[in-house]
C-alpha cells in the first residue's frame, strides 16, 4: 500500500466492535493487527473497544471524530442481528464516501466471493474519515490496504485548508475551525 506522505503522527483510532472483546473473554486480534499496520505507516494510533450495541458504537465514533482523524472500526459488518456497525456509522456521519467502501469489497472479492456480504461503509464526520472493516484480522487488513493512495488523499483533504484554488472557495464546513480563516 502506498501511503507515503502521511504526516508522521497523523491521528488514527481503531474501534473494535465486539461483545466478547468488550467483556474481556476474547482477544482483539483484528484491532491489534490494524494498530500495528497503521503505526508502521506513521500514524499515532489509539484503540478502544465497544460492545455490539448501536448507541455504544455511535458514542465511540462521535468521540473518536472530535479531532481530525482516521477512525477504523473492526467488527459488526456482517449479517447477524448484532452486526450494527454500519447502521451506527450511517447515523453519525455527515456523508458517505461510497467509492472507498466499494474498493474494499472489490479487493475482498478477489480473495473470496463472501466479501460481498460485508456491509461496511465509509463516511465523513466533521473532519474525520470513518472506515468500517470486517472483524477478522486478515479481512480487516485486506480491506484497509485496498484503500491505497485515495486514503491518503482523503485524509489530506479533510485536514484542510479546503482551498480548491479560488479565494473563499471550498470551505466544506464553515462551522469547523479552519486555520486559514481564523485570525490569520
Backbone as numpy.savetxt, mean C-alpha at the origin, in Angstrom:
# Nx Ny Nz CAx CAy CAz Cx Cy Cz
13.17 -5.87 -9.41 12.33 -4.68 -9.41 13.20 -3.45 -9.41
12.79 -2.46 -10.14 13.56 -1.24 -10.25 12.88 -0.13 -9.45
13.40 0.11 -8.26 12.92 1.23 -7.47 14.08 2.15 -7.13
15.12 2.14 -7.97 16.21 3.07 -7.74 15.65 4.47 -7.73
16.19 5.28 -6.86 15.73 6.66 -6.80 14.71 6.91 -5.72
14.23 5.86 -5.03 13.37 6.11 -3.88 14.26 6.73 -2.82
13.93 7.93 -2.37 14.80 8.58 -1.39 14.96 7.71 -0.15
16.20 7.54 0.33 16.40 6.74 1.53 15.54 7.28 2.67
14.94 6.37 3.40 14.10 6.77 4.52 12.66 7.06 4.16
12.28 6.86 2.89 10.87 7.01 2.53 10.07 6.07 3.42
9.02 6.57 4.00 8.25 5.82 4.99 7.39 4.75 4.33
7.41 3.54 4.92 6.52 2.46 4.50 5.94 1.82 5.76
4.69 1.49 5.70 4.01 0.79 6.79 3.44 -0.50 6.24
3.76 -1.61 6.88 3.19 -2.91 6.54 2.12 -3.22 7.57
0.89 -3.41 7.12 -0.23 -3.73 7.99 -0.63 -5.18 7.72
-0.35 -6.05 8.66 -0.76 -7.45 8.53 -2.18 -7.59 9.05
-3.05 -8.13 8.19 -4.45 -8.32 8.54 -4.65 -9.81 8.78
-4.77 -10.18 10.06 -4.88 -11.60 10.40 -5.36 -11.75 11.84
-6.43 -12.50 12.01 -6.89 -12.80 13.37 -5.82 -13.58 14.13
-5.21 -14.58 13.48 -4.22 -15.42 14.14 -2.98 -14.67 14.55
-2.47 -13.81 13.67 -1.28 -13.02 14.00 -1.62 -12.01 15.10
-2.78 -11.37 14.98 -3.18 -10.39 15.99 -3.34 -11.04 17.37
-3.78 -12.30 17.39 -3.96 -13.02 18.65 -2.66 -13.65 19.16
-1.61 -13.59 18.35 -0.33 -14.15 18.76 -0.21 -15.66 18.60
-1.10 -16.25 17.81 -1.05 -17.71 17.62 -0.48 -18.11 16.26
-0.20 -17.14 15.40 0.43 -17.39 14.10 1.58 -16.44 13.92
2.59 -16.90 13.20 3.74 -16.05 12.88 3.40 -15.20 11.67
3.93 -13.99 11.64 3.66 -13.04 10.56 4.71 -13.17 9.46
4.68 -14.26 8.72 5.69 -14.50 7.68 5.61 -13.49 6.54
4.41 -13.17 6.09 4.28 -12.23 4.97 4.71 -10.83 5.40
4.31 -10.40 6.58 4.71 -9.08 7.06 6.22 -8.97 7.20
6.86 -10.02 7.71 8.32 -10.03 7.84 8.99 -9.98 6.47
8.47 -10.75 5.51 9.06 -10.77 4.17 8.94 -9.39 3.51
7.78 -8.75 3.64 7.59 -7.42 3.07 8.49 -6.40 3.75
8.63 -6.49 5.06 9.50 -5.56 5.79 10.94 -5.67 5.29
11.45 -6.89 5.16 12.82 -7.09 4.68 12.98 -6.53 3.27
12.06 -6.85 2.39 12.15 -6.42 0.99 12.14 -4.90 0.89
11.22 -4.25 1.60 11.13 -2.79 1.56 12.35 -2.14 2.19
12.83 -2.69 3.30 14.03 -2.14 3.96 15.24 -2.26 3.04
15.34 -3.36 2.32 16.46 -3.53 1.38 16.44 -2.48 0.28
15.26 -1.96 -0.02 15.14 -0.91 -1.04 15.36 0.49 -0.48
15.55 0.60 0.83 15.83 1.89 1.44 14.66 2.52 2.17
13.52 1.84 2.23 12.37 2.37 2.96 12.62 2.30 4.46
12.09 3.25 5.21 12.03 3.19 6.67 10.72 2.48 7.00
10.81 1.23 7.41 9.64 0.37 7.51 9.15 0.25 8.95
7.85 0.40 9.10 7.16 0.11 10.36 6.17 -1.01 10.07
5.80 -1.74 11.12 4.81 -2.81 10.95 3.78 -2.74 12.05
2.57 -3.14 11.69 1.51 -3.27 12.67 0.62 -4.43 12.25
-0.18 -4.90 13.18 -1.09 -6.01 12.92 -2.48 -5.64 13.41
-3.48 -5.99 12.61 -4.87 -5.80 13.00 -5.62 -7.10 12.70
-6.70 -7.37 13.44 -7.50 -8.55 13.14 -8.32 -8.35 11.87
-8.90 -9.44 11.38 -9.76 -9.39 10.20 -11.10 -8.74 10.58
-11.04 -7.46 10.87 -12.21 -6.71 11.29 -12.20 -5.40 10.52
-13.27 -5.11 9.83 -13.30 -3.96 8.93 -12.97 -2.65 9.64
-13.54 -2.42 10.81 -13.27 -1.16 11.53 -11.81 -1.08 11.96
-11.25 -2.20 12.40 -9.84 -2.20 12.82 -8.94 -1.92 11.62
-9.26 -2.51 10.48 -8.46 -2.29 9.27 -8.57 -0.82 8.84
-9.78 -0.29 8.82 -9.96 1.12 8.44 -9.16 2.03 9.36
-9.19 1.76 10.66 -8.43 2.57 11.61 -6.94 2.48 11.37
-6.44 1.28 11.10 -5.02 1.11 10.81 -4.60 1.84 9.55
-5.45 1.84 8.54 -5.14 2.54 7.29 -5.15 4.05 7.49
-6.14 4.55 8.21 -6.19 6.00 8.45 -4.98 6.47 9.25
-4.62 5.72 10.27 -3.45 6.07 11.08 -2.19 6.01 10.24
-2.06 4.97 9.42 -0.87 4.79 8.59 -0.71 5.88 7.55
-1.81 6.45 7.11 -1.75 7.47 6.06 -1.69 8.89 6.61
-1.53 9.05 7.92 -1.48 10.40 8.49 -0.27 11.18 7.98
0.80 10.49 7.66 1.98 11.11 7.05 2.18 10.43 5.70
2.72 11.14 4.71 2.92 10.50 3.40 3.69 9.20 3.53
3.17 8.17 2.87 3.78 6.86 3.03 3.29 5.89 1.96
4.00 4.79 1.89 3.51 3.61 1.21 2.93 2.73 2.31
1.67 2.38 2.19 1.02 1.51 3.17 0.66 0.22 2.45
1.26 -0.89 2.89 1.03 -2.18 2.26 0.29 -3.06 3.26
-0.91 -3.51 2.88 -1.62 -4.48 3.71 -1.33 -5.86 3.16
-1.23 -6.83 4.05 -1.07 -8.21 3.63 -2.12 -9.05 4.35
-2.90 -9.76 3.55 -3.96 -10.59 4.10 -5.33 -10.00 3.88
-6.33 -10.87 3.91 -7.71 -10.43 3.83 -8.21 -10.09 2.45
-7.52 -10.57 1.39 -7.93 -10.22 0.03 -8.65 -11.35 -0.69
-8.91 -12.44 0.00 -9.53 -13.60 -0.63 -11.05 -13.55 -0.63
-11.66 -14.72 -0.61 -13.10 -14.82 -0.80 -13.88 -15.23 0.44
-13.22 -15.44 1.57 -13.96 -15.86 2.76 -14.69 -14.67 3.37
-15.70 -14.95 4.19 -16.43 -13.84 4.82 -15.55 -12.93 5.69
-14.42 -13.43 6.22 -13.54 -12.61 7.05 -12.54 -11.81 6.22
-12.47 -12.05 4.92 -11.55 -11.30 4.04 -12.20 -9.97 3.66
-11.92 -8.95 4.47 -12.60 -7.65 4.27 -11.61 -6.50 4.04
-10.35 -6.83 3.77 -9.37 -5.76 3.55 -9.74 -4.86 2.36
-10.16 -5.41 1.22 -10.54 -4.52 0.12 -11.71 -3.60 0.47
-12.71 -4.12 1.16 -13.85 -3.29 1.54 -13.41 -2.16 2.47
-12.54 -2.48 3.43 -12.05 -1.46 4.36 -11.23 -0.41 3.61
-10.42 -0.88 2.68 -9.59 0.06 1.90 -10.47 0.98 1.07
-11.44 0.41 0.38 -12.34 1.24 -0.44 -13.10 2.25 0.41
-13.37 1.92 1.66 -14.11 2.83 2.54 -13.29 4.05 2.95
-11.94 3.92 2.93 -11.13 5.04 3.43 -10.37 5.80 2.35
-10.16 5.21 1.18 -9.34 5.91 0.18 -10.11 7.04 -0.48
-9.33 8.00 -0.99 -9.91 9.10 -1.75 -10.23 8.67 -3.18
-9.36 7.83 -3.75 -9.59 7.31 -5.10 -8.73 6.08 -5.33
-9.16 5.26 -6.29 -8.45 4.03 -6.65 -7.38 4.31 -7.70
-6.41 3.40 -7.76 -5.40 3.36 -8.82 -5.50 1.95 -9.41
-6.52 1.70 -10.23 -6.82 0.34 -10.67 -5.72 -0.32 -11.50
-4.95 0.47 -12.24 -3.90 -0.12 -13.07 -2.86 -0.87 -12.24
-2.57 -0.37 -11.04 -1.59 -1.06 -10.20 -2.15 -2.38 -9.66
-3.42 -2.40 -9.28 -4.04 -3.65 -8.85 -4.08 -4.65 -10.00
-4.37 -4.16 -11.19 -4.38 -5.03 -12.37 -2.99 -5.59 -12.65
-1.96 -4.78 -12.47 -0.58 -5.24 -12.69 -0.22 -6.35 -11.72
-0.66 -6.24 -10.47 -0.38 -7.29 -9.50 -1.07 -8.59 -9.89
-2.33 -8.51 -10.28 -3.05 -9.72 -10.67 -2.45 -10.33 -11.94
-2.04 -9.50 -12.88 -1.44 -10.01 -14.12 -0.14 -10.75 -13.81
0.69 -10.21 -12.94 1.94 -10.88 -12.58 1.65 -12.19 -11.86
0.66 -12.18 -10.99 0.30 -13.42 -10.29 -0.27 -14.46 -11.23
-1.03 -13.99 -12.22 -1.64 -14.91 -13.20 -0.57 -15.67 -13.97
0.60 -15.07 -14.15 1.70 -15.75 -14.84 2.20 -16.94 -14.02
1.93 -16.93 -12.71 2.36 -18.02 -11.83 1.23 -19.01 -11.56
0.01 -18.49 -11.40 -1.14 -19.33 -11.09 -2.43 -18.64 -11.50
-3.38 -19.38 -12.07 -4.65 -18.75 -12.42 -5.45 -18.32 -11.18
-5.09 -18.83 -10.02 -5.79 -18.46 -8.79 -5.55 -17.00 -8.39
-4.54 -16.36 -8.99 -4.27 -14.96 -8.68 -5.47 -14.07 -9.00
-6.30 -14.50 -9.94 -7.47 -13.71 -10.30 -8.52 -13.69 -9.20
-8.35 -14.53 -8.18 -9.27 -14.54 -7.06 -8.90 -13.49 -6.00
-7.75 -12.88 -6.14 -7.36 -11.83 -5.21 -8.19 -10.59 -5.49
-8.75 -10.02 -4.44 -9.59 -8.83 -4.59 -8.85 -7.57 -4.17
-7.54 -7.65 -4.03 -6.75 -6.52 -3.57 -6.95 -5.29 -4.43
-6.98 -4.14 -3.77 -7.11 -2.85 -4.45 -5.90 -1.98 -4.13
-5.71 -0.96 -4.94 -4.68 0.05 -4.70 -5.38 1.39 -4.77
-5.07 2.24 -3.81 -5.70 3.55 -3.80 -4.89 4.57 -3.04
-5.38 5.79 -3.07 -4.70 6.92 -2.43 -5.58 7.48 -1.32
-4.96 7.67 -0.17 -5.58 8.35 0.95 -4.66 9.50 1.32
-5.15 10.71 1.13 -4.34 11.91 1.35 -3.11 11.83 0.45
-1.92 11.72 1.02 -0.69 11.64 0.21 -0.02 10.28 0.36
-0.80 9.27 0.74 -0.26 7.92 0.89 -0.87 6.98 -0.13
-0.06 6.05 -0.58 -0.52 5.01 -1.50 -0.76 3.75 -0.67
-1.97 3.21 -0.76 -2.33 1.99 -0.04 -2.42 0.86 -1.05
-1.70 -0.23 -0.76 -1.63 -1.39 -1.65 -2.03 -2.62 -0.86
-3.06 -3.34 -1.34 -3.47 -4.62 -0.73 -2.78 -5.77 -1.44
-2.05 -6.61 -0.70 -1.44 -7.81 -1.27 -1.95 -9.02 -0.50
-1.84 -10.21 -1.10 -2.30 -11.42 -0.42 -1.50 -11.71 0.86
-1.99 -12.67 1.63 -1.39 -12.99 2.91 -0.28 -14.02 2.89
-0.05 -14.68 1.78 1.07 -15.63 1.74 2.34 -14.86 1.40
3.47 -15.22 2.02 4.70 -14.48 1.75 5.06 -14.43 0.27
4.98 -15.56 -0.41 5.35 -15.59 -1.83 4.45 -14.69 -2.67
3.14 -14.82 -2.47 2.19 -14.00 -3.25 2.31 -12.52 -2.89
2.57 -12.22 -1.62 2.73 -10.82 -1.21 3.93 -10.19 -1.92
5.06 -10.90 -1.93 6.25 -10.35 -2.58 6.08 -10.27 -4.10
5.48 -11.30 -4.70 5.24 -11.25 -6.14 4.36 -10.06 -6.50
3.38 -9.79 -5.68 2.45 -8.69 -5.96 3.16 -7.34 -5.88
3.88 -7.10 -4.79 4.52 -5.79 -4.63 5.65 -5.60 -5.65
6.37 -6.68 -5.97 7.43 -6.59 -6.97 6.87 -6.26 -8.35
5.64 -6.68 -8.61 5.03 -6.44 -9.92 4.79 -4.97 -10.20
4.83 -4.14 -9.17 4.52 -2.72 -9.36 5.66 -1.94 -9.98
6.91 -2.40 -9.81 8.06 -1.84 -10.49 8.13 -0.32 -10.50
8.67 0.25 -11.59 8.83 1.71 -11.69 7.56 2.52 -11.46
6.37 2.03 -11.84 5.18 2.84 -11.55 4.99 3.11 -10.04
5.44 2.18 -9.20 5.33 2.41 -7.76 6.19 3.60 -7.35
7.44 3.63 -7.81 8.33 4.75 -7.49 7.71 6.07 -7.98
7.21 6.08 -9.19 6.62 7.30 -9.75 5.39 7.73 -8.95
4.57 6.77 -8.55 3.38 7.10 -7.76 3.79 7.75 -6.44
4.80 7.20 -5.78 5.25 7.77 -4.50 5.83 9.16 -4.69
6.60 9.35 -5.76 7.15 10.68 -6.05 6.04 11.68 -6.31
5.05 11.29 -7.07 3.94 12.17 -7.41 3.16 12.56 -6.16
2.88 11.59 -5.30 2.12 11.87 -4.08 2.91 12.72 -3.09
4.23 12.63 -3.13 5.05 13.41 -2.21 5.02 14.89 -2.56
4.62 15.21 -3.78 4.49 16.61 -4.18 5.74 17.11 -4.85
5.77 18.33 -5.26 4.87 19.43 -4.92 3.63 19.56 -5.80
3.28 18.58 -6.59 2.09 18.58 -7.43 2.14 19.58 -8.57
3.32 19.97 -8.99 3.46 20.93 -10.07 3.60 20.18 -11.38
2.69 20.42 -12.29 2.74 19.79 -13.61 3.21 20.76 -14.67
3.99 21.77 -14.27 4.60 22.66 -15.23 3.95 24.02 -15.38
2.72 24.17 -14.97 2.06 25.47 -15.12 1.91 26.11 -13.74
2.07 27.39 -13.68 1.94 28.09 -12.41 0.55 27.84 -11.84
0.53 27.34 -10.60 -0.74 27.10 -9.91 -1.45 25.84 -10.34
-0.93 25.10 -11.32 -1.61 23.90 -11.79 -1.17 22.69 -10.98
-2.04 21.73 -10.89 -1.67 20.43 -10.37 -1.78 20.26 -8.87
-2.33 21.17 -8.12 -2.49 20.97 -6.70 -3.68 20.05 -6.50
-3.38 18.78 -6.25 -4.43 17.77 -6.17 -5.29 17.93 -4.92
-4.68 18.30 -3.80 -5.41 18.40 -2.54 -5.03 19.70 -1.85
-5.73 20.80 -2.12 -5.35 22.08 -1.53 -5.48 22.09 -0.01
-6.22 21.11 0.58 -6.37 21.07 2.02 -5.17 20.42 2.72
-4.21 19.88 1.95 -3.03 19.25 2.52 -1.84 20.19 2.47
-0.90 20.02 3.39 0.30 20.85 3.35 1.03 20.69 2.03
1.46 21.79 1.46 2.24 21.76 0.23 3.38 22.74 0.44
4.62 22.23 0.47 5.75 23.11 0.78 5.90 24.27 -0.20
5.39 24.16 -1.40 5.52 25.25 -2.36 4.50 26.36 -2.11
3.46 26.05 -1.36 2.39 27.03 -1.17 2.35 27.61 0.24
3.07 27.00 1.19 2.98 27.41 2.58 4.17 28.24 3.00
4.10 29.52 2.79 5.09 30.43 3.30 6.43 30.41 2.60
6.49 29.93 1.39 7.77 29.89 0.67 8.11 31.24 0.10
